């Protein structure tokens, strides 16, 4: 159980920001779903005590959730909700925790067993305080119970990590998510739409989405780094990974700054995603995907969203040849005025990753996304990663969707220096939801539907069969992509971009002056720019 957004009955969606996203209100807890951190070579351990410890740990996480729910109810002086949380805590202790403890003979189980009696007593005292309307006393008792539960979770973490070294410590996740965590990053990389020297084709033909995925999210395997999902898909590119920097085989060389992989602050890994996959849905006007526990019902490990003005579809990673290597650069060519031509949109790659932000003591489940488009004689790679709350929280789903070609606003240095810079950008966008930019929208299903973030056809997955549920339950839970959810986090894969027009003809000084940073070269002498 990790800390999650606290909506406290407010149906207003929480906007979590763009670029380097930091969550603002991760101060409630929900149950962890499944072991999302496993690698393909991890073996099941027949350690009976370990299995019992895992079960006890799961109950402790659930108990922390009941405490957090009770604390929120006490804060808003809601006696009914508080009593429900108290009852849930006592029931979980008597019916789930103590039977599991009876099967465990380790020292840590003995400590948890001793603590469980004191915690139940604290809950009963808190309930009595609520009955008397003494909210201050109830809050004080709950703080004491929370401290004991957190201590037991930490003890169980230490024991389990000793048995399973690759396992994350949930106490670290809880503490990290409770203190302004990094929940995502986005990047935009701009390169010239140039031909390579000799008769070696173009830069666009060589740098596929798979190449860029391998750059950002390699597979950190026990015997070294390799290309992503190499046990599932035939590698289509080759990087020479070293401790300090990477090199790309072929006609393209990377500038030293780029080779050190410092575009994102988080380290992304695709190896520890064995238990996660992608599930998606294509309909008129777009496509939407989410991560889910890997099963026969999921669509694949790595998928491509192809979204046009007519329909959306999910192309599986096994069918990569449908989009590689040429189709994924046949994106809607954007003119200098930001208008998008009706040519097919570039499929957007989506896959699960494990992300470790530089300020995080532990890895977190994430979703990586990447697309590329052409604009003003340049190729733009746009992507990033976002925290997969659906892997962490029992009642959450993270949705990524695409409606069609990414809208690009082309601006000049004169636009940037003008008094109405924002207006000049916005007037080039045709979608109302472009006002959200690359922000994440979080909230109840009802509040997310009302926000207008998702386009009409895709918004139907939040309504339609879920209308009665949302009307009867106030938007508490919907059934979406095969998963039940009380909280949604939604992000647009086709979020609008702002691109400096005529960048290929500007000097390095002019680019830096407008906020662009020149960071690399390809061996044809063309510049590689990072927006």
Coordinates of C-alpha atoms in Angstrom, one line a residue:
X1 CA 0.0 0.0 0.0
X2 CA 1.5 3.3 -1.1
X3 CA 0.3 6.9 -0.7
X4 CA -2.1 8.1 -3.3
X5 CA -4.0 11.2 -4.2
X6 CA -6.4 12.3 -1.5
X7 CA -9.6 13.5 -3.1
X8 CA -11.5 13.8 0.3
X9 CA -14.8 13.9 -1.5
X10 CA -13.8 16.6 -4.0
X11 CA -14.7 15.5 -7.5
X12 CA -12.4 18.2 -9.0
X13 CA -9.6 16.4 -11.0
X14 CA -6.1 17.0 -9.7
X15 CA -3.8 18.4 -12.4
X16 CA -0.3 17.0 -11.7
X17 CA 1.7 19.1 -14.1
X18 CA 3.8 18.4 -17.1
X19 CA 7.5 17.9 -18.0
X20 CA 9.0 16.8 -14.7
X21 CA 5.7 15.9 -12.9
X22 CA 5.5 16.0 -9.2
X23 CA 2.5 14.7 -7.4
X24 CA 1.0 17.2 -4.9
X25 CA -1.4 15.1 -2.8
X26 CA -0.2 11.5 -2.4
X27 CA -1.6 11.3 1.1
X28 CA -3.9 8.3 1.2
X29 CA -3.2 4.6 0.8
X30 CA -4.6 1.8 -1.3
X31 CA -3.8 -1.8 -1.6
X32 CA -0.9 -3.0 -3.8
X33 CA -2.1 -5.1 -6.8
X34 CA 0.6 -7.6 -7.7
X35 CA 4.3 -8.2 -7.9
X36 CA 5.2 -5.8 -10.6
X37 CA 8.9 -5.8 -10.1
X38 CA 9.8 -9.3 -11.3
X39 CA 12.3 -10.1 -14.1
X40 CA 11.9 -12.9 -16.7
X41 CA 14.7 -14.9 -15.1
X42 CA 13.4 -14.5 -11.5
X43 CA 12.5 -18.0 -10.1
X44 CA 9.6 -18.8 -7.8
X45 CA 10.9 -19.6 -4.4
X46 CA 9.4 -22.5 -2.5
X47 CA 10.2 -20.8 0.8
X48 CA 7.1 -21.5 2.8
X49 CA 7.9 -18.8 5.4
X50 CA 8.5 -16.3 2.6
X51 CA 5.1 -16.9 1.2
X52 CA 3.5 -16.4 4.6
X53 CA 5.5 -13.3 5.2
X54 CA 4.3 -11.9 1.8
X55 CA 0.7 -12.7 2.9
X56 CA 1.2 -10.9 6.2
X57 CA 2.8 -8.0 4.5
X58 CA -0.2 -7.6 2.2
X59 CA -2.5 -7.5 5.2
X60 CA -0.4 -4.9 6.8
X61 CA -0.6 -2.7 3.7
X62 CA -4.4 -3.1 3.8
X63 CA -4.4 -2.2 7.5
X64 CA -2.5 1.0 6.7
X65 CA -5.1 1.8 4.1
X66 CA -7.9 1.4 6.7
X67 CA -6.0 3.7 9.1
X68 CA -5.6 6.3 6.4
X69 CA -9.3 6.2 5.5
X70 CA -10.2 6.6 9.1
X71 CA -7.8 9.6 9.5
X72 CA -9.4 11.3 6.5
X73 CA -12.9 10.7 8.0
X74 CA -11.8 12.1 11.3
X75 CA -10.3 15.1 9.6
X76 CA -13.6 15.9 8.0
X77 CA -15.5 14.8 11.2
X78 CA -17.5 12.1 9.4
X79 CA -18.5 9.5 12.1
X80 CA -20.1 7.0 9.7
X81 CA -17.0 6.7 7.5
X82 CA -14.7 6.6 10.5
X83 CA -16.7 3.7 12.1
X84 CA -16.6 1.8 8.8
X85 CA -12.8 2.1 8.6
X86 CA -12.5 1.1 12.3
X87 CA -14.6 -2.0 11.6
X88 CA -12.6 -2.9 8.5
X89 CA -9.3 -2.6 10.4
X90 CA -10.5 -4.9 13.2
X91 CA -12.0 -7.5 10.7
X92 CA -8.8 -7.6 8.7
X93 CA -6.8 -8.1 11.9
X94 CA -9.0 -10.9 13.2
X95 CA -9.9 -12.7 10.0
X96 CA -6.7 -12.2 7.9
X97 CA -3.7 -11.1 9.9
X98 CA -3.9 -13.4 12.9
X99 CA -4.6 -16.7 11.0
X100 CA -1.5 -15.9 8.8
X101 CA 0.6 -15.1 11.9
X102 CA -0.4 -18.5 13.4
X103 CA 1.5 -20.1 10.4
X104 CA 4.7 -18.1 10.9
X105 CA 7.4 -18.9 13.5
X106 CA 9.9 -16.1 12.7
X107 CA 10.9 -13.4 15.1
X108 CA 9.4 -10.6 13.0
X109 CA 6.0 -12.4 13.1
X110 CA 6.3 -12.6 16.8
X111 CA 6.8 -8.9 17.0
X112 CA 3.8 -8.2 14.6
X113 CA 1.7 -10.5 16.7
X114 CA 2.5 -8.6 19.9
X115 CA 1.8 -5.3 18.2
X116 CA -1.5 -6.3 16.7
X117 CA -3.2 -6.4 20.1
X118 CA -2.1 -2.8 20.9
X119 CA -3.2 -1.6 17.5
X120 CA -6.7 -3.0 17.9
X121 CA -6.9 -1.4 21.3
X122 CA -5.9 1.9 19.8
X123 CA -8.6 1.6 17.2
X124 CA -11.2 0.8 19.8
X125 CA -10.2 3.9 21.8
X126 CA -10.3 6.0 18.6
X127 CA -13.8 4.7 18.0
X128 CA -14.9 5.6 21.4
X129 CA -13.5 9.1 20.9
X130 CA -15.5 9.5 17.7
X131 CA -18.7 8.3 19.5
X132 CA -18.1 11.1 22.0
X133 CA -17.3 13.7 19.4
X134 CA -13.7 14.1 20.6
X135 CA -12.0 14.4 17.2
X136 CA -8.7 15.5 18.7
X137 CA -8.4 12.4 20.8
X138 CA -9.4 10.2 17.8
X139 CA -6.8 11.8 15.6
X140 CA -4.1 11.2 18.3
X141 CA -4.9 7.5 18.7
X142 CA -4.9 7.0 14.9
X143 CA -1.5 8.6 14.6
X144 CA -0.2 6.1 17.2
X145 CA -1.7 3.1 15.4
X146 CA -0.3 4.4 12.1
X147 CA 3.2 4.6 13.5
X148 CA 3.0 1.0 14.8
X149 CA 1.7 -0.3 11.4
X150 CA 4.4 1.5 9.5
X151 CA 7.0 0.0 11.8
X152 CA 5.7 -3.5 11.2
X153 CA 5.7 -2.9 7.4
X154 CA 9.4 -1.9 7.7
X155 CA 10.3 -5.0 9.7
X156 CA 8.6 -7.2 7.2
X157 CA 10.3 -5.3 4.3
X158 CA 13.7 -6.0 5.8
X159 CA 12.9 -9.7 6.2
X160 CA 11.6 -10.1 2.7
X161 CA 14.3 -8.1 1.0
X162 CA 16.9 -10.4 2.7
X163 CA 15.1 -13.4 1.3
X164 CA 14.4 -11.8 -2.1
X165 CA 17.1 -9.2 -2.9
X166 CA 15.3 -7.8 -6.0
X167 CA 12.2 -6.9 -4.1
X168 CA 11.4 -3.2 -3.4
X169 CA 10.9 -2.0 0.2
X170 CA 7.4 -0.8 0.4
X171 CA 8.2 1.5 3.3
X172 CA 10.5 3.4 0.9
X173 CA 7.7 3.6 -1.6
X174 CA 5.2 4.8 1.0
X175 CA 7.6 7.5 2.3
X176 CA 8.7 8.6 -1.2
X177 CA 5.2 8.9 -2.5
X178 CA 4.2 10.9 0.6
X179 CA 6.7 13.7 0.0
X180 CA 6.3 15.4 -3.5
X181 CA 7.4 12.4 -5.6
X182 CA 8.5 12.6 -9.2
X183 CA 5.6 10.8 -11.1
X184 CA 6.7 11.3 -14.6
X185 CA 8.9 13.1 -17.1
X186 CA 8.5 14.2 -20.7
X187 CA 11.1 14.9 -23.4
X188 CA 11.1 16.3 -26.9
X189 CA 14.1 15.6 -29.2
X190 CA 14.4 17.4 -32.5
X191 CA 16.7 16.2 -35.3
X192 CA 17.2 17.3 -38.9
X193 CA 15.2 15.4 -41.6
X194 CA 18.5 14.7 -43.3
X195 CA 20.1 12.1 -45.6
X196 CA 23.0 10.2 -44.3
X197 CA 26.4 10.4 -46.1
X198 CA 26.9 8.1 -49.1
X199 CA 24.1 5.8 -50.1
X200 CA 22.9 4.9 -46.6
X201 CA 19.4 6.3 -46.6
X202 CA 18.0 8.9 -44.3
X203 CA 18.2 9.6 -40.6
X204 CA 14.4 9.0 -40.3
X205 CA 14.9 5.5 -41.8
X206 CA 17.7 4.5 -39.4
X207 CA 16.3 5.9 -36.1
X208 CA 13.2 3.9 -35.5
X209 CA 11.1 4.0 -32.4
X210 CA 12.8 0.8 -31.3
X211 CA 16.1 2.6 -31.4
X212 CA 14.9 5.4 -29.2
X213 CA 13.2 3.0 -26.8
X214 CA 16.6 1.2 -26.5
X215 CA 18.3 4.5 -25.8
X216 CA 15.9 5.5 -22.9
X217 CA 14.9 2.1 -21.5
X218 CA 17.4 -0.7 -21.8
X219 CA 17.1 -4.1 -20.1
X220 CA 19.2 -4.2 -17.0
X221 CA 19.8 -8.0 -16.9
X222 CA 21.9 -10.0 -14.4
X223 CA 24.7 -10.4 -16.9
X224 CA 24.6 -6.8 -18.3
X225 CA 22.5 -4.4 -20.2
X226 CA 20.7 -5.4 -23.4
X227 CA 18.1 -4.1 -25.8
X228 CA 14.5 -4.0 -24.4
X229 CA 12.4 -7.1 -24.5
X230 CA 15.1 -9.1 -26.3
X231 CA 13.7 -12.3 -24.9
X232 CA 10.4 -11.5 -26.6
X233 CA 11.1 -9.6 -29.8
X234 CA 14.0 -9.9 -32.3
X235 CA 16.3 -6.9 -31.6
X236 CA 16.2 -4.4 -34.4
X237 CA 19.0 -2.2 -33.2
X238 CA 22.3 -2.6 -31.5
X239 CA 23.7 -0.4 -28.7
X240 CA 27.0 -1.0 -27.1
X241 CA 26.1 -0.3 -23.4
X242 CA 28.9 0.6 -21.1
X243 CA 29.0 1.9 -17.6
X244 CA 29.4 5.5 -18.6
X245 CA 27.9 5.9 -22.0
X246 CA 26.4 4.0 -24.9
X247 CA 27.3 3.8 -28.6
X248 CA 25.0 3.1 -31.5
X249 CA 26.1 0.7 -34.2
X250 CA 25.7 1.9 -37.8
X251 CA 26.0 5.2 -39.6
X252 CA 25.0 7.4 -36.7
X253 CA 27.2 8.5 -33.8
X254 CA 26.0 10.1 -30.6
X255 CA 27.4 13.2 -29.1
X256 CA 29.1 12.5 -25.7
X257 CA 26.4 14.4 -23.8
X258 CA 23.7 12.4 -25.4
X259 CA 25.6 9.1 -25.0
X260 CA 25.6 9.6 -21.3
X261 CA 21.8 9.3 -21.3
X262 CA 21.1 12.4 -19.2
X263 CA 18.0 13.5 -21.1
X264 CA 15.8 12.0 -18.4
X265 CA 16.7 12.2 -14.7
X266 CA 15.0 8.8 -14.0
X267 CA 16.6 5.4 -14.9
X268 CA 14.2 3.3 -16.9
X269 CA 14.4 -0.5 -17.0
X270 CA 12.4 -2.9 -19.1
X271 CA 13.8 -6.1 -17.6
X272 CA 11.9 -6.0 -14.4
X273 CA 8.5 -5.8 -16.1
X274 CA 7.9 -9.6 -16.5
X275 CA 4.5 -9.5 -14.7
X276 CA 3.2 -6.4 -16.6
X277 CA 1.7 -5.9 -20.1
X278 CA -0.4 -3.6 -22.1
X279 CA -4.2 -3.8 -22.6
X280 CA -5.9 -1.5 -25.1
X281 CA -9.0 -0.5 -26.9
X282 CA -9.4 1.1 -30.4
X283 CA -12.6 2.9 -31.4
X284 CA -13.8 5.7 -33.7
X285 CA -11.6 8.7 -33.2
X286 CA -8.8 7.2 -31.2
X287 CA -7.3 4.5 -29.0
X288 CA -6.6 4.1 -25.3
X289 CA -4.2 1.8 -23.4
X290 CA -3.3 0.9 -19.9
X291 CA -1.0 -1.5 -18.1
X292 CA -2.3 -4.6 -16.5
X293 CA -1.0 -7.8 -14.9
X294 CA 0.4 -10.0 -17.7
X295 CA -2.1 -12.6 -18.9
X296 CA -3.6 -14.2 -22.0
X297 CA -6.1 -11.3 -22.0
X298 CA -3.5 -8.5 -22.4
X299 CA -2.6 -7.3 -25.8
X300 CA 1.2 -7.5 -25.6
X301 CA 4.4 -6.3 -24.0
X302 CA 4.9 -3.4 -26.4
X303 CA 2.2 -2.0 -28.5
X304 CA 1.7 0.7 -31.0
X305 CA -1.3 3.0 -31.1
X306 CA -2.4 4.1 -34.6
X307 CA -4.9 6.9 -34.3
X308 CA -6.3 8.8 -37.2
X309 CA -9.4 10.9 -37.9
X310 CA -11.5 7.8 -38.6
X311 CA -10.5 5.1 -36.2
X312 CA -7.9 4.0 -33.7
X313 CA -6.3 0.6 -33.4
X314 CA -3.8 -1.3 -31.3
X315 CA -0.9 -2.9 -33.2
X316 CA 0.9 -5.6 -31.2
X317 CA 4.6 -5.6 -30.8
X318 CA 4.7 -9.0 -32.5
X319 CA 3.4 -7.2 -35.6
X320 CA 6.2 -4.6 -35.6
X321 CA 6.8 -5.1 -39.3
X322 CA 3.5 -3.4 -39.9
X323 CA 5.0 -0.2 -38.7
X324 CA 8.7 -0.6 -38.8
X325 CA 10.9 0.8 -40.0
X326 CA 9.2 3.1 -42.5
X327 CA 5.6 3.6 -41.5
X328 CA 6.4 5.0 -38.1
X329 CA 7.9 8.1 -39.7
X330 CA 5.0 8.6 -42.1
X331 CA 3.5 10.9 -39.6
X332 CA 1.3 13.8 -40.4
X333 CA 3.7 16.3 -41.8
X334 CA 3.1 19.6 -40.1
X335 CA 3.6 22.8 -42.1
X336 CA 5.3 25.8 -40.8
X337 CA 2.0 27.2 -39.8
X338 CA 1.3 24.3 -37.4
X339 CA -1.4 22.8 -39.6
X340 CA -1.4 19.0 -39.9
X341 CA -1.8 17.3 -43.2
X342 CA -4.2 14.3 -43.5
X343 CA -1.4 11.8 -44.0
X344 CA -1.4 8.8 -41.6
X345 CA -0.3 9.6 -38.1
X346 CA 2.8 7.9 -36.7
X347 CA 2.0 5.0 -34.4
X348 CA 2.9 5.7 -30.8
X349 CA 4.9 3.1 -28.9
X350 CA 3.8 2.2 -25.4
X351 CA 5.3 -0.3 -23.0
X352 CA 5.8 -0.9 -19.3
X353 CA 9.0 0.2 -17.6
X354 CA 10.4 0.3 -14.1
X355 CA 11.4 3.9 -13.3
X356 CA 13.8 5.0 -10.6
X357 CA 13.7 8.8 -10.3
X358 CA 17.0 10.3 -9.2
X359 CA 15.5 11.4 -5.9
X360 CA 13.8 8.0 -5.2
X361 CA 15.3 5.3 -3.1
X362 CA 13.3 2.7 -4.9
X363 CA 12.1 1.7 -8.4
X364 CA 8.5 2.4 -9.3
X365 CA 6.2 1.0 -12.0
X366 CA 5.9 3.2 -15.0
X367 CA 4.6 3.5 -18.6
X368 CA 6.9 4.7 -21.3
X369 CA 5.5 6.3 -24.5
X370 CA 7.1 7.6 -27.7
X371 CA 6.0 9.0 -31.0
X372 CA 7.7 10.9 -33.8
X373 CA 6.5 13.4 -36.3
X374 CA 7.8 15.6 -39.0
X375 CA 7.6 19.4 -38.8
X376 CA 9.5 22.1 -40.7
X377 CA 12.1 19.8 -42.2
X378 CA 12.9 18.2 -38.9
X379 CA 12.0 15.0 -37.1
X380 CA 10.6 15.4 -33.6
X381 CA 10.6 12.5 -31.1
X382 CA 8.2 13.2 -28.2
X383 CA 7.7 10.9 -25.3
X384 CA 8.3 10.3 -21.6
X385 CA 7.2 8.1 -18.8
X386 CA 4.4 8.3 -16.2
X387 CA 3.9 6.5 -12.9
X388 CA 1.6 3.5 -13.4
X389 CA -0.7 3.9 -10.5
X390 CA -2.7 0.9 -11.6
X391 CA 0.3 -1.3 -10.7
X392 CA 0.6 0.2 -7.2
X393 CA -3.0 0.8 -6.1
X394 CA -5.8 -1.7 -6.1
X395 CA -8.5 0.8 -7.1
X396 CA -6.6 2.8 -9.7
X397 CA -6.1 2.7 -13.5
X398 CA -3.7 4.9 -15.5
X399 CA -4.9 5.6 -19.1
X400 CA -2.9 6.8 -22.0
X401 CA -4.9 7.8 -25.1
X402 CA -4.3 9.3 -28.6
X403 CA -7.0 10.9 -30.7
X404 CA -5.1 11.7 -33.9
X405 CA -2.0 13.5 -35.3
X406 CA -0.2 15.6 -32.7
X407 CA -0.8 19.3 -33.2
X408 CA 2.3 21.3 -33.5
X409 CA 2.5 25.1 -33.0
X410 CA 5.4 26.5 -34.9
X411 CA 6.9 29.7 -33.4
X412 CA 9.6 32.1 -34.4
X413 CA 12.1 34.0 -32.2
X414 CA 9.8 37.0 -32.8
X415 CA 6.8 35.1 -31.4
X416 CA 8.8 34.1 -28.3
X417 CA 9.7 37.7 -27.6
X418 CA 6.2 39.0 -28.2
X419 CA 3.7 40.1 -25.5
X420 CA 1.1 37.6 -26.8
X421 CA 3.3 34.5 -27.1
X422 CA 0.8 32.2 -25.4
X423 CA -2.0 33.5 -27.7
X424 CA 0.1 32.8 -30.8
X425 CA 0.5 29.2 -29.7
X426 CA -3.1 28.5 -28.7
X427 CA -4.5 29.9 -31.9
X428 CA -2.8 27.1 -33.8
X429 CA -4.5 24.4 -31.9
X430 CA -8.0 23.0 -32.9
X431 CA -8.7 20.8 -29.9
X432 CA -10.3 22.1 -26.8
X433 CA -8.3 19.7 -24.7
X434 CA -5.1 21.3 -25.9
X435 CA -5.5 23.6 -22.9
X436 CA -4.4 20.7 -20.7
X437 CA -1.1 20.5 -22.6
X438 CA 0.9 17.5 -21.4
X439 CA -0.6 17.5 -17.9
X440 CA -2.0 14.5 -16.1
X441 CA -5.6 14.6 -15.0
X442 CA -6.5 12.6 -11.9
X443 CA -9.7 12.1 -10.1
X444 CA -12.8 10.0 -9.8
X445 CA -14.1 8.5 -13.1
X446 CA -16.9 11.0 -13.0
X447 CA -14.7 14.0 -12.5
X448 CA -12.3 12.9 -15.2
X449 CA -15.2 12.4 -17.6
X450 CA -16.5 15.9 -16.8
X451 CA -13.1 17.5 -17.3
X452 CA -13.2 17.1 -21.0
X453 CA -9.7 15.7 -21.1
X454 CA -10.6 12.7 -23.2
X455 CA -12.3 13.2 -26.6
X456 CA -15.9 12.2 -27.1
X457 CA -15.5 8.7 -28.5
X458 CA -12.9 7.7 -26.0
X459 CA -14.8 9.4 -23.2
X460 CA -17.5 6.8 -23.8
X461 CA -15.4 4.2 -22.0
X462 CA -15.9 6.3 -18.8
X463 CA -19.6 6.4 -19.5
X464 CA -21.8 4.1 -21.6
X465 CA -22.1 0.9 -19.6
X466 CA -20.7 2.7 -16.6
X467 CA -23.4 5.4 -16.5
X468 CA -25.6 3.6 -14.0
X469 CA -22.7 2.9 -11.7
X470 CA -21.5 6.5 -11.9
X471 CA -25.0 7.8 -11.3
X472 CA -25.7 5.5 -8.4
X473 CA -22.3 5.6 -6.7
X474 CA -21.3 9.2 -7.4
X475 CA -18.6 8.0 -9.8
X476 CA -17.0 5.8 -7.1
X477 CA -16.0 2.9 -9.4
X478 CA -16.1 2.0 -13.1
X479 CA -15.2 -1.1 -15.1
X480 CA -12.7 -0.1 -17.7
X481 CA -10.4 -2.1 -20.0
X482 CA -11.3 -5.1 -17.8
X483 CA -10.3 -3.4 -14.6
X484 CA -12.3 -1.9 -11.8
X485 CA -11.3 1.6 -10.8
X486 CA -12.3 4.3 -8.3
X487 CA -9.5 6.6 -9.3
X488 CA -8.2 7.4 -12.8
X489 CA -5.1 9.1 -14.0
X490 CA -5.3 10.1 -17.7
X491 CA -2.6 11.5 -20.1
X492 CA -2.7 12.3 -23.8
X493 CA -0.1 10.7 -26.0
X494 CA -0.9 13.3 -28.7
X495 CA -0.4 16.3 -26.4
X496 CA 0.3 19.5 -28.4
X497 CA 3.9 20.5 -29.0
X498 CA 5.6 23.9 -29.6
X499 CA 8.4 23.8 -32.2
X500 CA 10.9 26.5 -33.1
X501 CA 10.4 27.3 -36.8
X502 CA 13.4 27.4 -39.1
X503 CA 15.6 25.8 -36.4
X504 CA 17.9 24.3 -39.1
X505 CA 18.9 27.7 -40.3
X506 CA 19.4 29.3 -36.9
X507 CA 22.8 29.7 -35.3
X508 CA 23.7 27.9 -32.0
X509 CA 23.5 31.2 -30.2
X510 CA 20.0 31.9 -31.5
X511 CA 18.8 28.5 -30.4
X512 CA 20.2 28.9 -26.9
X513 CA 18.6 32.3 -26.7
X514 CA 15.2 30.8 -27.4
X515 CA 15.6 28.0 -24.9
X516 CA 16.9 25.3 -27.2
X517 CA 20.0 23.4 -26.3
X518 CA 22.4 22.0 -28.9
X519 CA 23.6 18.7 -27.5
X520 CA 24.8 16.5 -30.3
X521 CA 25.9 15.8 -33.9
X522 CA 25.4 13.0 -36.3
X523 CA 28.3 12.1 -38.4
X524 CA 27.0 13.8 -41.5
X525 CA 27.6 17.1 -39.7
X526 CA 24.0 17.8 -39.1
X527 CA 23.1 19.2 -35.7
X528 CA 21.0 17.2 -33.2
X529 CA 18.9 19.5 -31.0
X530 CA 17.1 18.8 -27.8
X531 CA 14.1 21.0 -27.3

